Amino acid sequence: MARAPVSGSNSARPRKAPGRPRRRAPDADSRVPRYLQVASVLRRRLRDGVWAVGDRIATLEELEREFDVARVTVRQAIDLLQTEGLLRSHQGRGTFVTKSVESSRWLKLATDWESLVSMIRENVPHRLAAGPDGGGPRIAEHEGRPATSYRFLRSLQKRGTEPFGYARVHLSRDVWSKAPRQFAARAALVVLAEMPDLRIARAHQTLTIGAADVETARLLGIALNAPTAEARCVVTDADGVVIYVGEITYRGDCVSLDIELRGPAAVSRDGHSGTSLRPRDRVAGPERRG
C-alpha cells in the first residue's frame, strides 16, 4: 500500500464437577475479558426474549457452570448489565430482568452514492484536533494515484449528544483549499458532491467488522474491544487522483446493512433502489485523453 505525503478480568476457573456439561463457554483464547464475553451472551438472550421483563434469570451457580468461569466473573457480567439498567439483583431472591433490550440499529449503511451523500448531508461534524495521521492515507495501487499532499481531518458524528461515529479523513489539499470553510463546517463527502467544477470518476466503499481500540472506545463511549463497523471510502477524480480517503468507525450496536438479494428492490424516498446502483454508476467517468 502506498502512503501519500502530508504538509478484564481473567479469573481462575473453578474445578470442573464430573458429569456436568459445559455450554456456550466463552472463548478463553480471546483478548476480550471473560466477563464481557459472558455479559454479551446474556445481553443477546435478553434481546432474543429468552427472559422477559420481570423474569428471574439463571442463578450465579448455574451461569458459573454453564460458562465454565469463576463466580466473580459472573458477578462482574451481572454488574455490567445492571449499570445498563437491564438487570437488578435482590439478595436472597435472585437477579431479575428490569428492561428489554430494544433494537437500536437505526443507522442504515448506504449502498449507492446518492444514498451515502443523503445519509450524511445534515450531519454536523464535531471536529477533533488532527493529531498524528500515520504518514498519510493508505492507498492501494488499484485505487488510484496519491495527491501531492493531503489535509487530515478528524471528527465525531453524534446523534443528539451521543457519539456514534469516529471519522478520519484525508482530503486532497488542492481540493480542500477551494472551500476550507465548508469543509470545516460540513461532512467532507457532502462538500465534494456539491462542488460544481469537480468531476468524480469513482467512489468505492468497503465495510469490515472490527473491535474498538482504546482511543475509539473513549471517543465513542463504548467498551474496549466492543464490536464496530469500519467503513472505508475512497474517491478519485477524473484524472485518477485519490482526492478523498475516509475511514469511519461506527458503534456496532447502531449499524445495520440491508441488501435486497432477490425480488423487487425496495425503492427509497428519492426514487432510487438501495441495492441496484453502484457508486460508479452515479459519478462521472474518467475523461479520455487523446
Tab-separated table of C-alpha atoms in Angstrom:
chain	number	residue	atom	x	y	z
A	1	MET	CA	0.000	0.000	0.000
A	2	ALA	CA	1.399	3.423	-0.968
A	3	ARG	CA	1.367	6.287	1.513
A	4	ALA	CA	0.869	9.832	0.284
A	5	PRO	CA	2.905	12.724	1.714
A	6	VAL	CA	1.211	15.097	4.176
A	7	SER	CA	2.066	19.136	4.679
A	8	GLY	CA	-10.771	-7.611	32.443
A	9	SER	CA	-10.994	-9.997	34.250
A	10	ASN	CA	-9.250	-13.370	33.700
A	11	SER	CA	-10.340	-15.125	36.849
A	12	ALA	CA	-9.117	-18.614	37.637
A	13	ARG	CA	-11.510	-21.343	36.625
A	14	PRO	CA	-13.168	-23.411	39.305
A	15	ARG	CA	-12.527	-27.145	39.306
A	16	LYS	CA	-14.953	-28.844	36.949
A	17	ALA	CA	-17.528	-31.084	38.574
A	18	PRO	CA	-17.647	-34.510	36.877
A	19	GLY	CA	-20.541	-35.147	34.573
A	20	ARG	CA	-21.678	-31.519	34.314
A	21	PRO	CA	-21.993	-30.307	30.734
A	22	ARG	CA	-20.457	-27.010	29.656
A	23	ARG	CA	-22.396	-24.914	27.165
A	24	ARG	CA	-21.549	-21.690	25.363
A	25	ALA	CA	-18.275	-21.334	27.218
A	26	PRO	CA	-16.578	-18.018	26.432
A	27	ASP	CA	-13.513	-18.152	24.248
A	28	ALA	CA	-10.575	-18.465	26.615
A	29	ASP	CA	-8.167	-17.525	23.810
A	30	SER	CA	-9.942	-14.237	23.096
A	31	ARG	CA	-8.392	-10.946	24.170
A	32	VAL	CA	-11.833	-9.791	25.303
A	33	PRO	CA	-12.169	-10.138	29.105
A	34	ARG	CA	-14.217	-13.158	30.123
A	35	TYR	CA	-16.833	-11.113	31.984
A	36	LEU	CA	-17.516	-9.063	28.828
A	37	GLN	CA	-17.989	-12.276	26.865
A	38	VAL	CA	-20.479	-13.568	29.438
A	39	ALA	CA	-22.296	-10.216	29.508
A	40	SER	CA	-22.516	-10.245	25.711
A	41	VAL	CA	-24.207	-13.661	25.690
A	42	LEU	CA	-26.647	-12.656	28.424
A	43	ARG	CA	-27.444	-9.396	26.638
A	44	ARG	CA	-28.227	-11.302	23.455
A	45	ARG	CA	-30.545	-13.627	25.359
A	46	LEU	CA	-32.411	-10.608	26.673
A	47	ARG	CA	-32.625	-9.223	23.142
A	48	ASP	CA	-33.899	-12.561	21.827
A	49	GLY	CA	-36.585	-12.752	24.513
A	50	VAL	CA	-35.207	-15.776	26.348
A	51	TRP	CA	-36.021	-13.863	29.538
A	52	ALA	CA	-38.812	-11.283	29.563
A	53	VAL	CA	-39.121	-8.246	31.803
A	54	GLY	CA	-39.871	-9.467	35.321
A	55	ASP	CA	-38.350	-12.910	34.779
A	56	ARG	CA	-35.667	-14.250	37.053
A	57	ILE	CA	-32.588	-15.278	35.096
A	58	ALA	CA	-30.384	-18.274	35.816
A	59	THR	CA	-28.636	-18.346	39.180
A	60	LEU	CA	-24.999	-17.411	39.640
A	61	GLU	CA	-24.164	-21.067	40.211
A	62	GLU	CA	-25.918	-22.134	37.011
A	63	LEU	CA	-24.157	-19.450	34.968
A	64	GLU	CA	-20.840	-20.323	36.576
A	65	ARG	CA	-21.239	-23.944	35.473
A	66	GLU	CA	-22.574	-23.097	32.037
A	67	PHE	CA	-19.815	-20.696	31.088
A	68	ASP	CA	-17.063	-22.519	32.971
A	69	VAL	CA	-15.893	-19.359	34.735
A	70	ALA	CA	-15.345	-18.250	38.318
A	71	ARG	CA	-18.173	-16.789	40.399
A	72	VAL	CA	-16.504	-13.367	40.429
A	73	THR	CA	-16.539	-13.312	36.601
A	74	VAL	CA	-20.294	-13.960	36.531
A	75	ARG	CA	-20.832	-11.235	39.123
A	76	GLN	CA	-18.869	-8.751	37.011
A	77	ALA	CA	-21.030	-9.586	33.985
A	78	ILE	CA	-24.225	-9.151	36.019
A	79	ASP	CA	-22.957	-5.870	37.475
A	80	LEU	CA	-22.291	-4.554	33.966
A	81	LEU	CA	-25.832	-5.365	32.829
A	82	GLN	CA	-27.175	-3.738	35.991
A	83	THR	CA	-25.368	-0.499	35.112
A	84	GLU	CA	-27.103	-0.683	31.717
A	85	GLY	CA	-30.452	-0.919	33.500
A	86	LEU	CA	-31.215	-4.375	32.123
A	87	LEU	CA	-30.986	-6.421	35.324
A	88	ARG	CA	-31.385	-5.958	39.067
A	89	SER	CA	-30.158	-8.326	41.755
A	90	HIS	CA	-32.078	-8.853	45.000
A	91	GLN	CA	-30.267	-10.575	47.817
A	92	GLY	CA	-31.827	-13.931	48.587
A	93	ARG	CA	-34.239	-13.732	45.639
A	94	GLY	CA	-32.035	-13.726	42.545
A	95	THR	CA	-31.485	-11.476	39.539
A	96	PHE	CA	-34.440	-10.159	37.552
A	97	VAL	CA	-34.911	-8.549	34.137
A	98	THR	CA	-35.870	-4.891	34.515
A	99	LYS	CA	-35.791	-3.685	30.911
A	100	SER	CA	-35.913	-5.245	27.474
A	101	VAL	CA	-33.094	-4.716	25.015
A	102	GLU	CA	-34.584	-2.594	22.268
A	103	SER	CA	-33.225	-2.665	18.760
A	104	SER	CA	-31.038	0.407	18.362
A	105	ARG	CA	-29.769	-0.294	14.856
A	106	TRP	CA	-31.114	2.928	13.422
A	107	LEU	CA	-28.130	3.657	11.149
A	108	LYS	CA	-28.751	2.050	7.750
A	109	LEU	CA	-25.499	1.942	5.807
A	110	ALA	CA	-25.862	3.225	2.258
A	111	THR	CA	-25.128	1.085	-0.794
A	112	ASP	CA	-25.036	3.759	-3.518
A	113	TRP	CA	-23.546	7.228	-3.953
A	114	GLU	CA	-26.743	9.288	-3.660
A	115	SER	CA	-27.868	7.428	-0.554
A	116	LEU	CA	-24.468	7.819	1.076
A	117	VAL	CA	-24.373	11.570	0.491
A	118	SER	CA	-28.009	11.963	1.519
A	119	MET	CA	-27.420	9.999	4.732
A	120	ILE	CA	-24.760	12.419	5.963
A	121	ARG	CA	-25.958	15.654	4.333
A	122	GLU	CA	-27.358	17.094	7.567
A	123	ASN	CA	-24.530	15.809	9.755
A	124	VAL	CA	-22.626	18.467	11.654
A	125	PRO	CA	-19.145	17.080	12.323
A	126	HIS	CA	-17.771	17.703	15.795
A	127	ARG	CA	-14.154	18.449	14.960
A	128	LEU	CA	-11.262	16.965	16.891
A	129	ALA	CA	-7.633	18.034	16.885
A	130	ALA	CA	-5.991	16.489	13.836
A	131	GLY	CA	-3.372	14.560	15.792
A	132	PRO	CA	-0.913	12.155	14.117
A	133	ASP	CA	-2.088	10.787	10.776
A	134	GLY	CA	0.376	7.947	10.401
A	135	GLY	CA	2.134	9.432	7.375
A	136	GLY	CA	-0.820	9.910	5.055
A	137	PRO	CA	-3.621	7.715	3.712
A	138	ARG	CA	-3.087	4.091	2.736
A	139	ILE	CA	-3.731	3.894	-0.997
A	140	ALA	CA	-3.558	0.621	-2.900
A	141	GLU	CA	-2.281	0.697	-6.463
A	142	HIS	CA	-5.679	-0.178	-7.921
A	143	GLU	CA	-7.370	2.658	-6.010
A	144	GLY	CA	-5.655	5.481	-7.895
A	145	ARG	CA	-2.717	7.863	-7.716
A	146	PRO	CA	-1.993	9.751	-4.488
A	147	ALA	CA	-2.458	13.503	-4.499
A	148	THR	CA	0.569	15.724	-3.928
A	149	SER	CA	-0.440	16.312	-0.303
A	150	TYR	CA	-3.412	15.856	1.980
A	151	ARG	CA	-5.246	17.696	4.726
A	152	PHE	CA	-6.058	15.427	7.682
A	153	LEU	CA	-9.389	15.904	9.472
A	154	ARG	CA	-10.843	14.091	12.476
A	155	SER	CA	-14.363	14.392	13.822
A	156	LEU	CA	-17.117	12.717	15.780
A	157	GLN	CA	-20.579	12.086	14.398
A	158	LYS	CA	-23.301	12.433	17.006
A	159	ARG	CA	-26.980	11.688	17.350
A	160	GLY	CA	-28.131	14.280	19.813
A	161	THR	CA	-25.373	14.242	22.400
A	162	GLU	CA	-24.368	10.607	21.879
A	163	PRO	CA	-21.417	9.895	19.561
A	164	PHE	CA	-21.908	7.048	17.109
A	165	GLY	CA	-19.120	7.527	14.553
A	166	TYR	CA	-15.442	8.448	14.606
A	167	ALA	CA	-14.198	9.791	11.249
A	168	ARG	CA	-10.636	10.141	9.983
A	169	VAL	CA	-10.464	11.849	6.604
A	170	HIS	CA	-7.568	12.586	4.270
A	171	LEU	CA	-8.602	15.229	1.762
A	172	SER	CA	-6.537	16.419	-1.180
A	173	ARG	CA	-5.038	19.737	-0.143
A	174	ASP	CA	-5.791	21.207	-3.585
A	175	VAL	CA	-9.479	20.345	-3.173
A	176	TRP	CA	-9.590	21.460	0.453
A	177	SER	CA	-8.132	24.882	-0.436
A	178	LYS	CA	-11.120	25.599	-2.707
A	179	ALA	CA	-13.633	25.538	0.163
A	180	PRO	CA	-11.867	25.430	3.551
A	181	ARG	CA	-14.771	26.956	5.472
A	182	GLN	CA	-17.271	24.478	4.073
A	183	PHE	CA	-15.001	21.537	4.801
A	184	ALA	CA	-14.622	22.799	8.374
A	185	ALA	CA	-18.385	23.026	8.915
A	186	ARG	CA	-19.841	20.112	6.950
A	187	ALA	CA	-19.118	16.489	6.162
A	188	ALA	CA	-16.305	16.456	3.596
A	189	LEU	CA	-18.039	13.950	1.314
A	190	VAL	CA	-21.106	16.196	1.043
A	191	VAL	CA	-18.982	19.211	0.124
A	192	LEU	CA	-17.206	17.140	-2.539
A	193	ALA	CA	-20.508	16.013	-4.030
A	194	GLU	CA	-21.744	19.614	-4.288
A	195	MET	CA	-18.619	21.158	-5.849
A	196	PRO	CA	-19.737	22.144	-9.390
A	197	ASP	CA	-16.300	22.048	-11.017
A	198	LEU	CA	-15.182	18.740	-9.540
A	199	ARG	CA	-15.581	15.615	-11.642
A	200	ILE	CA	-15.692	12.453	-9.570
A	201	ALA	CA	-14.745	9.360	-11.537
A	202	ARG	CA	-15.109	6.690	-8.882
A	203	ALA	CA	-16.256	6.256	-5.290
A	204	HIS	CA	-15.740	2.913	-3.602
A	205	GLN	CA	-16.679	1.883	-0.076
A	206	THR	CA	-15.530	-1.172	1.874
A	207	LEU	CA	-17.161	-2.346	5.095
A	208	THR	CA	-15.397	-4.553	7.630
A	209	ILE	CA	-16.161	-5.657	11.172
A	210	GLY	CA	-13.702	-4.609	13.857
A	211	ALA	CA	-13.258	-4.011	17.568
A	212	ALA	CA	-12.801	-0.746	19.442
A	213	ASP	CA	-9.265	0.153	20.450
A	214	VAL	CA	-8.539	2.328	23.474
A	215	GLU	CA	-8.935	5.643	21.620
A	216	THR	CA	-12.096	4.623	19.763
A	217	ALA	CA	-13.684	3.224	22.923
A	218	ARG	CA	-13.015	6.503	24.732
A	219	LEU	CA	-14.357	8.706	21.940
A	220	LEU	CA	-17.498	6.657	21.272
A	221	GLY	CA	-18.207	5.827	24.900
A	222	ILE	CA	-18.127	2.061	24.399
A	223	ALA	CA	-16.199	-0.782	25.975
A	224	LEU	CA	-12.702	-1.711	24.873
A	225	ASN	CA	-12.932	-4.343	22.116
A	226	ALA	CA	-16.657	-3.684	21.626
A	227	PRO	CA	-17.808	-4.585	18.084
A	228	THR	CA	-17.505	-1.836	15.479
A	229	ALA	CA	-18.309	-1.366	11.798
A	230	GLU	CA	-15.374	0.049	9.839
A	231	ALA	CA	-16.307	1.897	6.643
A	232	ARG	CA	-13.539	2.977	4.251
A	233	CYS	CA	-14.450	5.217	1.324
A	234	VAL	CA	-12.055	6.176	-1.477
A	235	VAL	CA	-12.954	8.854	-4.041
A	236	THR	CA	-10.945	9.574	-7.201
A	237	ASP	CA	-11.272	12.437	-9.659
A	238	ALA	CA	-11.383	12.305	-13.458
A	239	ASP	CA	-7.579	12.170	-13.601
A	240	GLY	CA	-7.424	9.097	-11.398
A	241	VAL	CA	-6.116	11.034	-8.389
A	242	VAL	CA	-7.364	9.957	-4.974
A	243	ILE	CA	-8.876	13.136	-3.555
A	244	TYR	CA	-10.611	11.636	-0.525
A	245	VAL	CA	-9.929	8.736	1.808
A	246	GLY	CA	-12.384	8.465	4.668
A	247	GLU	CA	-12.218	5.887	7.433
A	248	ILE	CA	-15.235	5.947	9.719
A	249	THR	CA	-15.677	3.708	12.738
A	250	TYR	CA	-19.282	3.200	13.814
A	251	ARG	CA	-20.582	1.729	17.046
A	252	GLY	CA	-21.559	-1.828	16.245
A	253	ASP	CA	-24.809	-1.571	18.189
A	254	CYS	CA	-26.340	1.103	15.954
A	255	VAL	CA	-25.470	-0.159	12.455
A	256	SER	CA	-27.335	-2.373	10.012
A	257	LEU	CA	-26.785	-3.220	6.359
A	258	ASP	CA	-29.833	-4.234	4.315
A	259	ILE	CA	-29.349	-5.727	0.849
A	260	GLU	CA	-32.168	-6.996	-1.360
A	261	LEU	CA	-30.945	-10.332	-2.728
A	262	ARG	CA	-33.940	-11.324	-4.804
A	263	GLY	CA	-37.270	-9.869	-5.802
A	264	PRO	CA	-38.213	-6.221	-6.317
A	265	ALA	CA	-35.739	-3.973	-4.568
A	266	ALA	CA	-37.103	-1.515	-2.064
A	267	VAL	CA	-37.251	1.988	-3.504
A	268	SER	CA	-36.042	4.848	-1.352
A	269	ARG	CA	-37.828	8.152	-0.936
A	270	ASP	CA	-35.778	9.757	-3.702
A	271	GLY	CA	-36.914	7.050	-6.120
A	272	HIS	CA	-33.625	5.148	-6.272
A	273	SER	CA	-33.148	1.498	-5.432
A	274	GLY	CA	-30.956	0.907	-2.411
A	275	THR	CA	-29.116	-2.020	-4.000
A	276	SER	CA	-29.264	-1.871	-7.784
A	277	LEU	CA	-26.893	1.060	-8.135
A	278	ARG	CA	-23.164	1.061	-7.646
A	279	PRO	CA	-21.155	4.164	-6.733
A	280	ARG	CA	-19.513	4.330	-10.142
A	281	ASP	CA	-22.950	4.323	-11.808
A	282	ARG	CA	-23.630	7.670	-10.155
A	283	VAL	CA	-20.465	9.576	-10.846
A	284	ALA	CA	-18.789	10.933	-13.914
A	285	GLY	CA	-16.475	8.637	-15.844
A	286	PRO	CA	-12.805	9.439	-16.391
A	287	GLU	CA	-12.055	11.799	-19.224
A	288	ARG	CA	-10.402	10.137	-22.164
A	289	ARG	CA	-7.126	11.565	-23.242
A	290	GLY	CA	-6.099	11.571	-26.827
